[in-house]
Amino acid sequence: MVFDFNGVILNTDVHQVDESVVNILSELRERGCNLYLFSNTPRQKIDLYNSQKEFLKYFNMLMLSEETGIPKPISFAFRNMLRIIKLRGNNVLFVDDERKNLERASEYGIKGIRYDNGIQLREALVNEGILN
């Protein structure tokens, strides 16, 4: 599973890490899910929020546009992400709050969940059979 940071893990309304999302990340890791962070947010900002509420420990890998040089929603960013994690699009679930990113991901066969809040995300993951 691939997660965005800004607007998903980070609640941009209150500028705090969303505790409900961190709980979901923890549950997913306990279930053996491989988790990847795919974000346009600078590493320095991610590290700052991680120091307040640890969430990076749940991720297998971080893919940041400042490191790859390719921001979402540029098409090649998604192709590059799949290459890095060595998966086909139809084996990836992508959680993002931006419709344009989800639409671009779908061009590569990546299934998307548009994030609104932790309750909605949990329900979507239950519907996908990932959580119960």
N, CA, C and O atoms as CSV, one atom per row, in Angstrom:
chain,resi,resn,atom,element,x,y,z
A,1,MET,N,N,0.837,-1.176,0.000
A,1,MET,CA,C,0.000,0.000,0.000
A,1,MET,C,C,0.881,1.238,0.000
A,1,MET,O,O,1.939,1.278,0.627
A,2,VAL,N,N,0.414,2.235,-0.717
A,2,VAL,CA,C,1.162,3.477,-0.861
A,2,VAL,C,C,0.328,4.623,-0.286
A,2,VAL,O,O,-0.857,4.759,-0.589
A,3,PHE,N,N,0.963,5.433,0.542
A,3,PHE,CA,C,0.281,6.553,1.185
A,3,PHE,C,C,0.944,7.872,0.824
A,3,PHE,O,O,2.165,7.959,0.689
A,4,ASP,N,N,0.117,8.892,0.673
A,4,ASP,CA,C,0.600,10.260,0.582
A,4,ASP,C,C,0.773,10.782,2.010
A,4,ASP,O,O,0.220,10.212,2.950
A,5,PHE,N,N,1.530,11.851,2.170
A,5,PHE,CA,C,1.720,12.449,3.497
A,5,PHE,C,C,0.778,13.623,3.727
A,5,PHE,O,O,-0.083,13.579,4.605
A,6,ASN,N,N,0.948,14.667,2.933
A,6,ASN,CA,C,0.211,15.923,3.136
A,6,ASN,C,C,-1.264,15.728,2.794
A,6,ASN,O,O,-1.604,15.458,1.642
A,7,GLY,N,N,-2.128,15.863,3.775
A,7,GLY,CA,C,-3.557,15.685,3.551
A,7,GLY,C,C,-4.054,14.295,3.889
A,7,GLY,O,O,-5.263,14.059,3.893
A,8,VAL,N,N,-3.146,13.364,4.174
A,8,VAL,CA,C,-3.534,12.014,4.589
A,8,VAL,C,C,-2.967,11.777,5.992
A,8,VAL,O,O,-3.715,11.770,6.970
A,9,ILE,N,N,-1.672,11.585,6.090
A,9,ILE,CA,C,-1.059,11.397,7.412
A,9,ILE,C,C,-1.063,12.718,8.174
A,9,ILE,O,O,-1.333,12.760,9.374
A,10,LEU,N,N,-0.760,13.789,7.455
A,10,LEU,CA,C,-0.810,15.119,8.062
A,10,LEU,C,C,-2.171,15.739,7.796
A,10,LEU,O,O,-2.555,15.952,6.646
A,11,ASN,N,N,-2.894,16.026,8.867
A,11,ASN,CA,C,-4.158,16.748,8.753
A,11,ASN,C,C,-3.809,18.211,8.515
A,11,ASN,O,O,-3.357,18.902,9.428
A,12,THR,N,N,-4.015,18.674,7.307
A,12,THR,CA,C,-3.596,20.031,6.944
A,12,THR,C,C,-4.503,21.108,7.529
A,12,THR,O,O,-4.142,22.285,7.525
A,13,ASP,N,N,-5.671,20.725,8.030
A,13,ASP,CA,C,-6.556,21.710,8.674
A,13,ASP,C,C,-5.983,22.174,10.010
A,13,ASP,O,O,-6.075,23.350,10.362
A,14,VAL,N,N,-5.391,21.234,10.751
A,14,VAL,CA,C,-4.871,21.558,12.084
A,14,VAL,C,C,-3.348,21.421,12.163
A,14,VAL,O,O,-2.752,21.669,13.211
A,15,HIS,N,N,-2.728,21.029,11.058
A,15,HIS,CA,C,-1.274,20.869,10.978
A,15,HIS,C,C,-0.739,19.933,12.059
A,15,HIS,O,O,0.220,20.235,12.770
A,16,GLN,N,N,-1.407,18.782,12.146
A,16,GLN,CA,C,-0.990,17.732,13.078
A,16,GLN,C,C,-1.099,16.383,12.395
A,16,GLN,O,O,-1.907,16.191,11.486
A,17,VAL,N,N,-0.277,15.458,12.845
A,17,VAL,CA,C,-0.368,14.091,12.352
A,17,VAL,C,C,-1.707,13.514,12.801
A,17,VAL,O,O,-2.094,13.654,13.961
A,18,ASP,N,N,-2.407,12.871,11.883
A,18,ASP,CA,C,-3.715,12.286,12.167
A,18,ASP,C,C,-3.516,10.960,12.895
A,18,ASP,O,O,-3.073,9.973,12.308
A,19,GLU,N,N,-3.851,10.957,14.175
A,19,GLU,CA,C,-3.681,9.779,15.026
A,19,GLU,C,C,-4.422,8.564,14.471
A,19,GLU,O,O,-3.933,7.439,14.572
A,20,SER,N,N,-5.595,8.785,13.887
A,20,SER,CA,C,-6.361,7.652,13.361
A,20,SER,C,C,-5.632,6.985,12.197
A,20,SER,O,O,-5.710,5.768,12.034
A,21,VAL,N,N,-4.931,7.767,11.394
A,21,VAL,CA,C,-4.166,7.197,10.277
A,21,VAL,C,C,-2.953,6.437,10.809
A,21,VAL,O,O,-2.626,5.364,10.302
A,22,VAL,N,N,-2.289,6.979,11.817
A,22,VAL,CA,C,-1.145,6.286,12.416
A,22,VAL,C,C,-1.598,4.939,12.995
A,22,VAL,O,O,-0.886,3.943,12.869
A,23,ASN,N,N,-2.758,4.905,13.618
A,23,ASN,CA,C,-3.292,3.644,14.144
A,23,ASN,C,C,-3.541,2.647,13.017
A,23,ASN,O,O,-3.265,1.457,13.164
A,24,ILE,N,N,-4.058,3.129,11.899
A,24,ILE,CA,C,-4.292,2.263,10.739
A,24,ILE,C,C,-2.964,1.743,10.198
A,24,ILE,O,O,-2.853,0.562,9.868
A,25,LEU,N,N,-1.955,2.612,10.101
A,25,LEU,CA,C,-0.634,2.178,9.638
A,25,LEU,C,C,-0.093,1.069,10.529
A,25,LEU,O,O,0.456,0.083,10.038
A,26,SER,N,N,-0.248,1.230,11.831
A,26,SER,CA,C,0.209,0.227,12.779
A,26,SER,C,C,-0.503,-1.110,12.552
A,26,SER,O,O,0.135,-2.163,12.523
A,27,GLU,N,N,-1.809,-1.061,12.393
A,27,GLU,CA,C,-2.583,-2.285,12.139
A,27,GLU,C,C,-2.160,-2.954,10.839
A,27,GLU,O,O,-2.034,-4.177,10.774
A,28,LEU,N,N,-1.945,-2.156,9.815
A,28,LEU,CA,C,-1.545,-2.713,8.524
A,28,LEU,C,C,-0.192,-3.416,8.627
A,28,LEU,O,O,-0.005,-4.496,8.067
A,29,ARG,N,N,0.751,-2.800,9.346
A,29,ARG,CA,C,2.064,-3.436,9.524
A,29,ARG,C,C,1.947,-4.730,10.326
A,29,ARG,O,O,2.611,-5.722,10.026
A,30,GLU,N,N,1.088,-4.703,11.358
A,30,GLU,CA,C,0.870,-5.922,12.151
A,30,GLU,C,C,0.321,-7.049,11.283
A,30,GLU,O,O,0.581,-8.221,11.552
A,31,ARG,N,N,-0.428,-6.705,10.254
A,31,ARG,CA,C,-0.989,-7.691,9.332
A,31,ARG,C,C,0.006,-8.082,8.235
A,31,ARG,O,O,-0.304,-8.900,7.369
A,32,GLY,N,N,1.190,-7.495,8.284
A,32,GLY,CA,C,2.227,-7.857,7.320
A,32,GLY,C,C,2.192,-7.088,6.012
A,32,GLY,O,O,2.855,-7.478,5.051
A,33,CYS,N,N,1.439,-6.014,5.958
A,33,CYS,CA,C,1.378,-5.208,4.741
A,33,CYS,C,C,2.673,-4.425,4.543
A,33,CYS,O,O,3.239,-3.889,5.496
A,34,ASN,N,N,3.128,-4.368,3.314
A,34,ASN,CA,C,4.233,-3.494,2.965
A,34,ASN,C,C,3.669,-2.114,2.700
A,34,ASN,O,O,2.728,-1.957,1.922
A,35,LEU,N,N,4.246,-1.113,3.348
A,35,LEU,CA,C,3.748,0.258,3.251
A,35,LEU,C,C,4.832,1.170,2.692
A,35,LEU,O,O,6.004,1.081,3.058
A,36,TYR,N,N,4.401,2.046,1.796
A,36,TYR,CA,C,5.324,2.976,1.150
A,36,TYR,C,C,4.760,4.384,1.245
A,36,TYR,O,O,3.561,4.594,1.062
A,37,LEU,N,N,5.619,5.341,1.530
A,37,LEU,CA,C,5.232,6.753,1.551
A,37,LEU,C,C,5.668,7.364,0.223
A,37,LEU,O,O,6.833,7.264,-0.161
A,38,PHE,N,N,4.733,7.993,-0.471
A,38,PHE,CA,C,4.959,8.570,-1.804
A,38,PHE,C,C,4.445,9.999,-1.744
A,38,PHE,O,O,3.236,10.230,-1.784
A,39,SER,N,N,5.363,10.963,-1.648
A,39,SER,CA,C,4.931,12.320,-1.319
A,39,SER,C,C,5.762,13.389,-2.006
A,39,SER,O,O,6.937,13.193,-2.317
A,40,ASN,N,N,5.115,14.528,-2.234
A,40,ASN,CA,C,5.794,15.726,-2.719
A,40,ASN,C,C,6.300,16.584,-1.557
A,40,ASN,O,O,6.968,17.592,-1.785
A,41,THR,N,N,5.997,16.203,-0.339
A,41,THR,CA,C,6.387,16.969,0.845
A,41,THR,C,C,7.887,16.810,1.095
A,41,THR,O,O,8.407,15.697,1.014
A,42,PRO,N,N,8.585,17.898,1.398
A,42,PRO,CA,C,10.024,17.807,1.680
A,42,PRO,C,C,10.324,16.929,2.896
A,42,PRO,O,O,9.557,16.897,3.857
A,43,ARG,N,N,11.435,16.229,2.838
A,43,ARG,CA,C,11.845,15.316,3.912
A,43,ARG,C,C,11.951,16.038,5.254
A,43,ARG,O,O,11.584,15.480,6.288
A,44,GLN,N,N,12.441,17.253,5.244
A,44,GLN,CA,C,12.608,18.015,6.483
A,44,GLN,C,C,11.262,18.203,7.192
A,44,GLN,O,O,11.189,18.091,8.416
A,45,LYS,N,N,10.221,18.481,6.450
A,45,LYS,CA,C,8.884,18.659,7.041
A,45,LYS,C,C,8.350,17.321,7.564
A,45,LYS,O,O,7.763,17.265,8.645
A,46,ILE,N,N,8.552,16.263,6.809
A,46,ILE,CA,C,8.105,14.940,7.250
A,46,ILE,C,C,8.817,14.554,8.539
A,46,ILE,O,O,8.186,14.065,9.476
A,47,ASP,N,N,10.124,14.771,8.593
A,47,ASP,CA,C,10.898,14.450,9.797
A,47,ASP,C,C,10.431,15.254,11.007
A,47,ASP,O,O,10.382,14.735,12.122
A,48,LEU,N,N,10.092,16.510,10.785
A,48,LEU,CA,C,9.598,17.352,11.876
A,48,LEU,C,C,8.326,16.760,12.476
A,48,LEU,O,O,8.210,16.658,13.698
A,49,TYR,N,N,7.383,16.374,11.643
A,49,TYR,CA,C,6.137,15.797,12.150
A,49,TYR,C,C,6.359,14.403,12.729
A,49,TYR,O,O,5.684,14.012,13.681
A,50,ASN,N,N,7.289,13.660,12.167
A,50,ASN,CA,C,7.599,12.336,12.703
A,50,ASN,C,C,8.177,12.434,14.107
A,50,ASN,O,O,7.963,11.541,14.926
A,51,SER,N,N,8.909,13.510,14.395
A,51,SER,CA,C,9.471,13.687,15.745
A,51,SER,C,C,8.378,13.962,16.771
A,51,SER,O,O,8.592,13.750,17.964
A,52,GLN,N,N,7.217,14.429,16.333
A,52,GLN,CA,C,6.105,14.706,17.236
A,52,GLN,C,C,5.231,13.471,17.449
A,52,GLN,O,O,4.723,13.239,18.546
A,53,LYS,N,N,5.063,12.686,16.391
A,53,LYS,CA,C,4.266,11.452,16.469
A,53,LYS,C,C,4.851,10.478,15.468
A,53,LYS,O,O,4.667,10.628,14.260
A,54,GLU,N,N,5.561,9.472,15.976
A,54,GLU,CA,C,6.276,8.545,15.111
A,54,GLU,C,C,5.346,7.784,14.181
A,54,GLU,O,O,4.426,7.101,14.631
A,55,PHE,N,N,5.585,7.905,12.898
A,55,PHE,CA,C,4.821,7.165,11.898
A,55,PHE,C,C,5.722,6.562,10.834
A,55,PHE,O,O,5.327,5.606,10.167
A,56,LEU,N,N,6.936,7.103,10.657
A,56,LEU,CA,C,7.821,6.605,9.603
A,56,LEU,C,C,8.246,5.157,9.837
A,56,LEU,O,O,8.577,4.445,8.888
A,57,LYS,N,N,8.238,4.726,11.078
A,57,LYS,CA,C,8.665,3.361,11.396
A,57,LYS,C,C,7.778,2.297,10.745
A,57,LYS,O,O,8.173,1.136,10.638
A,58,TYR,N,N,6.594,2.693,10.317
A,58,TYR,CA,C,5.686,1.734,9.693
A,58,TYR,C,C,5.954,1.537,8.206
A,58,TYR,O,O,5.427,0.602,7.603
A,59,PHE,N,N,6.755,2.391,7.616
A,59,PHE,CA,C,6.973,2.348,6.166
A,59,PHE,C,C,8.228,1.560,5.800
A,59,PHE,O,O,9.275,1.682,6.435
A,60,ASN,N,N,8.086,0.755,4.761
A,60,ASN,CA,C,9.223,0.028,4.208
A,60,ASN,C,C,10.166,0.978,3.487
A,60,ASN,O,O,11.383,0.796,3.499
A,61,MET,N,N,9.583,1.998,2.856
A,61,MET,CA,C,10.381,2.887,2.028
A,61,MET,C,C,9.660,4.220,1.854
A,61,MET,O,O,8.431,4.292,1.859
A,62,LEU,N,N,10.461,5.270,1.699
A,62,LEU,CA,C,9.942,6.597,1.383
A,62,LEU,C,C,10.360,6.951,-0.034
A,62,LEU,O,O,11.518,6.772,-0.412
A,63,MET,N,N,9.419,7.452,-0.810
A,63,MET,CA,C,9.694,7.935,-2.158
A,63,MET,C,C,9.242,9.385,-2.203
A,63,MET,O,O,8.048,9.676,-2.275
A,64,LEU,N,N,10.201,10.280,-2.162
A,64,LEU,CA,C,9.897,11.705,-2.078
A,64,LEU,C,C,10.308,12.388,-3.370
A,64,LEU,O,O,11.376,12.117,-3.919
A,65,SER,N,N,9.451,13.275,-3.846
A,65,SER,CA,C,9.727,13.936,-5.118
A,65,SER,C,C,10.994,14.778,-5.059
A,65,SER,O,O,11.652,14.965,-6.083
A,66,GLU,N,N,11.349,15.289,-3.889
A,66,GLU,CA,C,12.586,16.066,-3.803
A,66,GLU,C,C,13.812,15.191,-4.042
A,66,GLU,O,O,14.871,15.693,-4.417
A,67,GLU,N,N,13.673,13.887,-3.825
A,67,GLU,CA,C,14.776,12.959,-4.061
A,67,GLU,C,C,14.733,12.369,-5.473
A,67,GLU,O,O,15.776,12.164,-6.094
A,68,THR,N,N,13.530,12.096,-5.976
A,68,THR,CA,C,13.399,11.506,-7.309
A,68,THR,C,C,13.419,12.576,-8.397
A,68,THR,O,O,13.753,12.301,-9.549
A,69,GLY,N,N,13.053,13.807,-8.010
A,69,GLY,CA,C,12.975,14.887,-8.986
A,69,GLY,C,C,11.709,14.871,-9.827
A,69,GLY,O,O,11.587,15.622,-10.794
A,70,ILE,N,N,10.764,14.007,-9.452
A,70,ILE,CA,C,9.537,13.848,-10.247
A,70,ILE,C,C,8.321,13.965,-9.320
A,70,ILE,O,O,7.995,13.007,-8.620
A,71,PRO,N,N,7.648,15.117,-9.301
A,71,PRO,CA,C,6.490,15.272,-8.410
A,71,PRO,C,C,5.214,14.664,-8.991
A,71,PRO,O,O,5.046,14.571,-10.207
A,72,LYS,N,N,4.322,14.254,-8.092
A,72,LYS,CA,C,2.967,13.897,-8.499
A,72,LYS,C,C,2.289,15.202,-8.931
A,72,LYS,O,O,2.619,16.238,-8.354
A,73,PRO,N,N,1.411,15.230,-9.854
A,73,PRO,CA,C,0.835,14.112,-10.594
A,73,PRO,C,C,1.500,13.828,-11.935
A,73,PRO,O,O,0.850,13.269,-12.818
A,74,ILE,N,N,2.751,14.184,-12.123
A,74,ILE,CA,C,3.424,13.858,-13.387
A,74,ILE,C,C,3.391,12.343,-13.587
A,74,ILE,O,O,3.723,11.577,-12.683
A,75,SER,N,N,2.996,11.938,-14.756
A,75,SER,CA,C,2.802,10.529,-15.066
A,75,SER,C,C,4.016,9.675,-14.716
A,75,SER,O,O,3.875,8.605,-14.124
A,76,PHE,N,N,5.189,10.138,-15.076
A,76,PHE,CA,C,6.393,9.341,-14.846
A,76,PHE,C,C,6.630,9.082,-13.364
A,76,PHE,O,O,7.281,8.098,-13.014
A,77,ALA,N,N,6.119,9.939,-12.484
A,77,ALA,CA,C,6.284,9.720,-11.037
A,77,ALA,C,C,5.657,8.391,-10.621
A,77,ALA,O,O,6.206,7.674,-9.785
A,78,PHE,N,N,4.512,8.069,-11.203
A,78,PHE,CA,C,3.825,6.831,-10.843
A,78,PHE,C,C,4.520,5.615,-11.450
A,78,PHE,O,O,4.628,4.569,-10.810
A,79,ARG,N,N,4.987,5.758,-12.675
A,79,ARG,CA,C,5.735,4.664,-13.306
A,79,ARG,C,C,7.024,4.403,-12.523
A,79,ARG,O,O,7.405,3.254,-12.300
A,80,ASN,N,N,7.685,5.478,-12.112
A,80,ASN,CA,C,8.908,5.355,-11.332
A,80,ASN,C,C,8.640,4.721,-9.968
A,80,ASN,O,O,9.424,3.895,-9.501
A,81,MET,N,N,7.544,5.102,-9.337
A,81,MET,CA,C,7.174,4.519,-8.047
A,81,MET,C,C,6.995,3.010,-8.178
A,81,MET,O,O,7.492,2.252,-7.345
A,82,LEU,N,N,6.291,2.571,-9.215
A,82,LEU,CA,C,6.095,1.132,-9.416
A,82,LEU,C,C,7.422,0.420,-9.657
A,82,LEU,O,O,7.629,-0.692,-9.173
A,83,ARG,N,N,8.304,1.048,-10.391
A,83,ARG,CA,C,9.625,0.467,-10.654
A,83,ARG,C,C,10.408,0.315,-9.338
A,83,ARG,O,O,11.047,-0.710,-9.103
A,84,ILE,N,N,10.347,1.335,-8.499
A,84,ILE,CA,C,11.095,1.318,-7.233
A,84,ILE,C,C,10.581,0.237,-6.287
A,84,ILE,O,O,11.372,-0.470,-5.664
A,85,ILE,N,N,9.265,0.107,-6.178
A,85,ILE,CA,C,8.721,-0.890,-5.243
A,85,ILE,C,C,8.583,-2.276,-5.874
A,85,ILE,O,O,8.213,-3.243,-5.209
A,86,LYS,N,N,8.889,-2.352,-7.173
A,86,LYS,CA,C,8.910,-3.635,-7.897
A,86,LYS,C,C,7.560,-4.348,-7.856
A,86,LYS,O,O,7.473,-5.549,-7.604
A,87,LEU,N,N,6.506,-3.562,-8.112
A,87,LEU,CA,C,5.156,-4.125,-8.187
A,87,LEU,C,C,4.457,-3.631,-9.446
A,87,LEU,O,O,4.806,-2.589,-10.000
A,88,ARG,N,N,3.472,-4.392,-9.883
A,88,ARG,CA,C,2.611,-3.959,-10.978
A,88,ARG,C,C,1.491,-3.122,-10.384
A,88,ARG,O,O,1.122,-3.282,-9.220
A,89,GLY,N,N,0.962,-2.234,-11.198
A,89,GLY,CA,C,-0.088,-1.337,-10.724
A,89,GLY,C,C,-1.274,-2.044,-10.108
A,89,GLY,O,O,-1.826,-1.577,-9.111
A,90,ASN,N,N,-1.680,-3.180,-10.696
A,90,ASN,CA,C,-2.851,-3.888,-10.175
A,90,ASN,C,C,-2.609,-4.557,-8.831
A,90,ASN,O,O,-3.526,-5.143,-8.256
A,91,ASN,N,N,-1.372,-4.473,-8.320
A,91,ASN,CA,C,-1.040,-5.000,-6.994
A,91,ASN,C,C,-0.813,-3.894,-5.969
A,91,ASN,O,O,-0.294,-4.139,-4.880
A,92,VAL,N,N,-1.209,-2.670,-6.331
A,92,VAL,CA,C,-0.946,-1.521,-5.466
A,92,VAL,C,C,-2.254,-0.808,-5.138
A,92,VAL,O,O,-3.106,-0.604,-6.003
A,93,LEU,N,N,-2.390,-0.438,-3.873
A,93,LEU,CA,C,-3.487,0.405,-3.415
A,93,LEU,C,C,-2.867,1.713,-2.948
A,93,LEU,O,O,-1.943,1.718,-2.135
A,94,PHE,N,N,-3.381,2.817,-3.468
A,94,PHE,CA,C,-2.801,4.140,-3.242
A,94,PHE,C,C,-3.805,5.015,-2.504
A,94,PHE,O,O,-4.941,5.168,-2.952
A,95,VAL,N,N,-3.395,5.589,-1.377
A,95,VAL,CA,C,-4.248,6.464,-0.572
A,95,VAL,C,C,-3.741,7.897,-0.716
A,95,VAL,O,O,-2.600,8.200,-0.365
A,96,ASP,N,N,-4.599,8.774,-1.235
A,96,ASP,CA,C,-4.231,10.172,-1.456
A,96,ASP,C,C,-5.494,11.011,-1.312
A,96,ASP,O,O,-6.606,10.519,-1.507
A,97,ASP,N,N,-5.312,12.277,-0.968
A,97,ASP,CA,C,-6.467,13.168,-0.838
A,97,ASP,C,C,-6.749,13.953,-2.118
A,97,ASP,O,O,-7.779,14.619,-2.220
A,98,GLU,N,N,-5.847,13.880,-3.088
A,98,GLU,CA,C,-5.990,14.648,-4.325
A,98,GLU,C,C,-6.516,13.772,-5.457
A,98,GLU,O,O,-5.896,12.779,-5.837
A,99,ARG,N,N,-7.669,14.161,-5.983
A,99,ARG,CA,C,-8.298,13.411,-7.069
A,99,ARG,C,C,-7.370,13.288,-8.285
A,99,ARG,O,O,-7.312,12.232,-8.915
A,100,LYS,N,N,-6.647,14.364,-8.614
A,100,LYS,CA,C,-5.780,14.332,-9.801
A,100,LYS,C,C,-4.686,13.284,-9.659
A,100,LYS,O,O,-4.302,12.660,-10.648
A,101,ASN,N,N,-4.174,13.075,-8.441
A,101,ASN,CA,C,-3.156,12.045,-8.227
A,101,ASN,C,C,-3.746,10.649,-8.376
A,101,ASN,O,O,-3.111,9.756,-8.938
A,102,LEU,N,N,-4.952,10.466,-7.873
A,102,LEU,CA,C,-5.616,9.167,-7.982
A,102,LEU,C,C,-5.958,8.853,-9.435
A,102,LEU,O,O,-5.835,7.709,-9.873
A,103,GLU,N,N,-6.384,9.865,-10.175
A,103,GLU,CA,C,-6.693,9.655,-11.595
A,103,GLU,C,C,-5.445,9.264,-12.364
A,103,GLU,O,O,-5.478,8.357,-13.195
A,104,ARG,N,N,-4.344,9.950,-12.087
A,104,ARG,CA,C,-3.087,9.624,-12.777
A,104,ARG,C,C,-2.631,8.221,-12.405
A,104,ARG,O,O,-2.180,7.468,-13.268
A,105,ALA,N,N,-2.742,7.863,-11.132
A,105,ALA,CA,C,-2.347,6.519,-10.688
A,105,ALA,C,C,-3.167,5.448,-11.396
A,105,ALA,O,O,-2.642,4.389,-11.743
A,106,SER,N,N,-4.441,5.717,-11.611
A,106,SER,CA,C,-5.310,4.729,-12.248
A,106,SER,C,C,-4.865,4.420,-13.675
A,106,SER,O,O,-5.160,3.342,-14.189
A,107,GLU,N,N,-4.163,5.342,-14.317
A,107,GLU,CA,C,-3.640,5.106,-15.667
A,107,GLU,C,C,-2.625,3.969,-15.673
A,107,GLU,O,O,-2.347,3.390,-16.723
A,108,TYR,N,N,-2.075,3.648,-14.516
A,108,TYR,CA,C,-1.101,2.563,-14.375
A,108,TYR,C,C,-1.718,1.341,-13.701
A,108,TYR,O,O,-1.000,0.439,-13.269
A,109,GLY,N,N,-3.048,1.310,-13.611
A,109,GLY,CA,C,-3.738,0.177,-13.010
A,109,GLY,C,C,-3.755,0.194,-11.495
A,109,GLY,O,O,-4.163,-0.782,-10.865
A,110,ILE,N,N,-3.314,1.296,-10.906
A,110,ILE,CA,C,-3.257,1.417,-9.450
A,110,ILE,C,C,-4.650,1.784,-8.934
A,110,ILE,O,O,-5.262,2.749,-9.391
A,111,LYS,N,N,-5.129,1.002,-7.987
A,111,LYS,CA,C,-6.419,1.294,-7.367
A,111,LYS,C,C,-6.230,2.369,-6.306
A,111,LYS,O,O,-5.287,2.312,-5.518
A,112,GLY,N,N,-7.120,3.340,-6.286
A,112,GLY,CA,C,-6.983,4.438,-5.348
A,112,GLY,C,C,-8.105,4.530,-4.338
A,112,GLY,O,O,-9.242,4.137,-4.598
A,113,ILE,N,N,-7.754,5.056,-3.187
A,113,ILE,CA,C,-8.736,5.439,-2.168
A,113,ILE,C,C,-8.534,6.925,-1.938
A,113,ILE,O,O,-7.450,7.367,-1.558
A,114,ARG,N,N,-9.587,7.685,-2.172
A,114,ARG,CA,C,-9.503,9.130,-1.917
A,114,ARG,C,C,-9.733,9.351,-0.423
A,114,ARG,O,O,-10.804,9.053,0.105
A,115,TYR,N,N,-8.718,9.875,0.238
A,115,TYR,CA,C,-8.768,10.066,1.686
A,115,TYR,C,C,-9.590,11.293,2.040
A,115,TYR,O,O,-9.424,12.369,1.465
A,116,ASP,N,N,-10.484,11.099,3.006
A,116,ASP,CA,C,-11.253,12.205,3.570
A,116,ASP,C,C,-10.995,12.310,5.066
A,116,ASP,O,O,-10.743,13.395,5.589
A,117,ASN,N,N,-11.061,11.162,5.753
A,117,ASN,CA,C,-10.782,11.122,7.187
A,117,ASN,C,C,-10.477,9.680,7.590
A,117,ASN,O,O,-10.645,8.753,6.798
A,118,GLY,N,N,-10.030,9.507,8.819
A,118,GLY,CA,C,-9.633,8.183,9.286
A,118,GLY,C,C,-10.762,7.179,9.306
A,118,GLY,O,O,-10.544,6.007,8.996
A,119,ILE,N,N,-11.953,7.597,9.660
A,119,ILE,CA,C,-13.108,6.683,9.697
A,119,ILE,C,C,-13.406,6.175,8.293
A,119,ILE,O,O,-13.606,4.979,8.082
A,120,GLN,N,N,-13.433,7.093,7.343
A,120,GLN,CA,C,-13.715,6.732,5.947
A,120,GLN,C,C,-12.615,5.814,5.411
A,120,GLN,O,O,-12.910,4.860,4.690
A,121,LEU,N,N,-11.345,6.090,5.754
A,121,LEU,CA,C,-10.245,5.248,5.295
A,121,LEU,C,C,-10.383,3.841,5.864
A,121,LEU,O,O,-10.229,2.858,5.139
A,122,ARG,N,N,-10.671,3.743,7.147
A,122,ARG,CA,C,-10.842,2.422,7.763
A,122,ARG,C,C,-11.970,1.651,7.073
A,122,ARG,O,O,-11.823,0.463,6.785
A,123,GLU,N,N,-13.083,2.316,6.811
A,123,GLU,CA,C,-14.213,1.660,6.130
A,123,GLU,C,C,-13.805,1.189,4.734
A,123,GLU,O,O,-14.172,0.091,4.316
A,124,ALA,N,N,-13.048,2.014,4.017
A,124,ALA,CA,C,-12.599,1.634,2.676
A,124,ALA,C,C,-11.681,0.417,2.728
A,124,ALA,O,O,-11.765,-0.463,1.871
A,125,LEU,N,N,-10.806,0.364,3.731
A,125,LEU,CA,C,-9.893,-0.770,3.861
A,125,LEU,C,C,-10.630,-2.035,4.284
A,125,LEU,O,O,-10.244,-3.139,3.897
A,126,VAL,N,N,-11.680,-1.880,5.070
A,126,VAL,CA,C,-12.537,-3.024,5.413
A,126,VAL,C,C,-13.234,-3.519,4.152
A,126,VAL,O,O,-13.289,-4.723,3.905
A,127,ASN,N,N,-13.762,-2.605,3.361
A,127,ASN,CA,C,-14.443,-2.973,2.108
A,127,ASN,C,C,-13.500,-3.666,1.131
A,127,ASN,O,O,-13.934,-4.501,0.339
A,128,GLU,N,N,-12.228,-3.330,1.180
A,128,GLU,CA,C,-11.223,-3.967,0.320
A,128,GLU,C,C,-10.769,-5.322,0.881
A,128,GLU,O,O,-10.038,-6.058,0.219
A,129,GLY,N,N,-11.212,-5.649,2.119
A,129,GLY,CA,C,-10.817,-6.897,2.745
A,129,GLY,C,C,-9.431,-6.866,3.370
A,129,GLY,O,O,-8.850,-7.908,3.672
A,130,ILE,N,N,-8.908,-5.658,3.559
A,130,ILE,CA,C,-7.556,-5.512,4.113
A,130,ILE,C,C,-7.601,-5.427,5.632
A,130,ILE,O,O,-6.738,-5.980,6.315
A,131,LEU,N,N,-8.599,-4.739,6.158
A,131,LEU,CA,C,-8.832,-4.675,7.606
A,131,LEU,C,C,-10.203,-5.287,7.874
A,131,LEU,O,O,-11.035,-5.411,6.975
A,132,ASN,N,N,-10.420,-5.668,9.143
A,132,ASN,CA,C,-11.757,-6.171,9.489
A,132,ASN,C,C,-12.262,-5.481,10.732
A,132,ASN,O,O,-13.370,-5.764,11.188
